Amino acid sequence: MSHHDEEPAEESPVPEGEDRFEIRPWHESDLLSELHAVRAIPAPQSRGYKLEALLERAFQRAHFEAPHNPRMAGRRQTDFAVISHNSRYLVEAKWENHQAGTDIIQAIRARLRRVDGTVVGVLFTMLGINAEAEKEIADFRQEGLILVFDETDILLALREPQELERMLRLKHDQLVVHGNVHYGEKASQTEKAARRSRKQLRPLPESAYRLLTASGEDVTWFQGDGGFDSTVFCLDLPDIDWVPAAGSGVSLDMPVGAWDQRELLRLLQSLDELGWIGRKGQWSIQQHRRNWHGTGARSFAEALTGWKERTDELEDPHHSEEFVYFEACDGGFFTMSGNVSAERTRRVSRCNVSFQLVGMPLDPGSLQQLYRRFDVPSRGYFRPLVERAVTRQRVAGGVPLEVLGYIVEPADRRWDNEDWVVGILAANPYGPGGSPAPEELPGYPAHSGVVACALRSHHPLSQTKERYELWSYERARTSDATALCIVAEWWDTKDSIERRPTATAGYFGVQCVELAPGRARVQTTLADRGRS
């Protein structure tokens, strides 16, 4: 089943007036408490003055300048202005007994004509605007932009003033780019319609790899015994500390308000449209006693939408499953992790996109674009890492691996037109019921029955090897996920000669050691580039 043919899950009952789960602050905002008291004032003009004063304080708490009754529009009175480091707003606050109409919109636009063309009008109105006013704003926006905050928006702004900057940016983009007057109640209805929409989603990129069983059968993903651990295996783990400059890398988290599985797919599509998704991403989905592992965003989406088929064979599936998607990106890597219910609503209770980067980018425009697209309900901060992002450990003792499958770079992606094995799926040598993992391998996935390993030295699929062993162990932690790159190496025996790869002049060769007693020789030949 392809994710772009998905039938949307049925909506679960939502209490009247509540569209989504909302985390509220532990204390009631004093601005919100004062607003409740203002509701009792019968005179609309008096209510408007009180609302104006509350909004001024909200903007000040959000670190805007908010001069009262400025003369920016000449003799025409303006309630107050809002000034940030790069924007100027002319603000009007109304609390009438009816919706705002075209007369108020035209009055604001008359003030805008008297000021610099970069100034944007903002109308706060508890009862919203009527259809004629909305059309006036959209049709004549070239004569002056006017953003609208209705009661839903005002309640959020007074409860959490730090949201004002995000709301202003969102409303500005919607009006300029889409000609859409964005306000709380309308946005809520739009979200509901989107959740019910059966519009097909554009297919995501296919994986750059083929997955094969040990017998050579193509599969969409691997599966094995496991549990909940927020771990994802990857074939390449970028080391953000591998730079000549001093200092440490940084992290950045984006808690995304995805409502259900369909919004998760829209999130993946947005990442793809903005250039963050490639063809070499890796993912894992974790259930009670069962894990699934795969490569590529398209197979990840298919695994999400095919949850029923995946879990049908489980005796006692958990009511939810966890997921982690890993992708290398310019300057580092990111994980997308979360929790989704294992029933028809496929409700998402948590979703977070977490970046680890070489440093703070000189131009953060691409990351800001993600914040805008995801409408992230919080301010983003770069946090310096206090230790190395990636830890490495050589595995001693030649731990053998039982191969269960192969990760193959297909011939049509290679210059030599031959399928090459770049990774393997193996039974976990330190898995459930086995020997404990050595102490020098912190965070080793002992819960998992299988491990996906990158090959230190690649080899043609037509030349499968006799023996694979653990070689090294690389690990990185994002805020709520663990990325593991477990590296394996191969050995081969032919005509009493044991063959293993070795490094030579920047390339990997094959070291041949004769096993017959009394004689030994070494021969090196060029082979494909591999992992040091």
PDB file of C-alpha atoms in Angstrom, residues 58-64 160-166 169 252-255 371 376-382:
ATOM      1  CA  ALA A  58       1.424  41.609  25.960  1.00  0.00           C
ATOM      2  CA  PHE A  59       3.613  43.073  23.214  1.00  0.00           C
ATOM      3  CA  GLN A  60       6.000  44.540  25.775  1.00  0.00           C
ATOM      4  CA  ARG A  61       6.339  41.138  27.457  1.00  0.00           C
ATOM      5  CA  ALA A  62       7.184  39.702  24.035  1.00  0.00           C
ATOM      6  CA  HIS A  63      10.050  42.280  23.846  1.00  0.00           C
ATOM      7  CA  PHE A  64       8.412  44.618  21.324  1.00  0.00           C
ATOM      8  CA  GLU A 160       1.472  33.271  25.909  1.00  0.00           C
ATOM      9  CA  PRO A 161       2.770  36.663  24.662  1.00  0.00           C
ATOM     10  CA  GLN A 162       5.896  35.048  23.186  1.00  0.00           C
ATOM     11  CA  GLU A 163       3.619  33.593  20.500  1.00  0.00           C
ATOM     12  CA  LEU A 164       2.921  37.066  19.065  1.00  0.00           C
ATOM     13  CA  GLU A 165       6.001  37.126  16.830  1.00  0.00           C
ATOM     14  CA  ARG A 166       5.160  33.763  15.304  1.00  0.00           C
ATOM     15  CA  ARG A 169       4.812  36.251  10.756  1.00  0.00           C
ATOM     16  CA  LEU A 252      18.275  22.696  17.611  1.00  0.00           C
ATOM     17  CA  ASP A 253      14.879  21.199  18.404  1.00  0.00           C
ATOM     18  CA  MET A 254      11.574  21.790  16.614  1.00  0.00           C
ATOM     19  CA  PRO A 255       8.571  20.349  18.485  1.00  0.00           C
ATOM     20  CA  TYR A 371       9.968  26.880  11.486  1.00  0.00           C
ATOM     21  CA  VAL A 376       6.392  25.533  15.436  1.00  0.00           C
ATOM     22  CA  PRO A 377       4.627  26.715  18.621  1.00  0.00           C
ATOM     23  CA  SER A 378       7.779  27.848  20.436  1.00  0.00           C
ATOM     24  CA  ARG A 379      10.910  29.908  19.957  1.00  0.00           C
ATOM     25  CA  GLY A 380      13.918  28.053  18.647  1.00  0.00           C
ATOM     26  CA  TYR A 381      17.323  28.200  20.320  1.00  0.00           C
ATOM     27  CA  PHE A 382      20.677  26.757  19.342  1.00  0.00           C
TER      28      PHE A 382
END
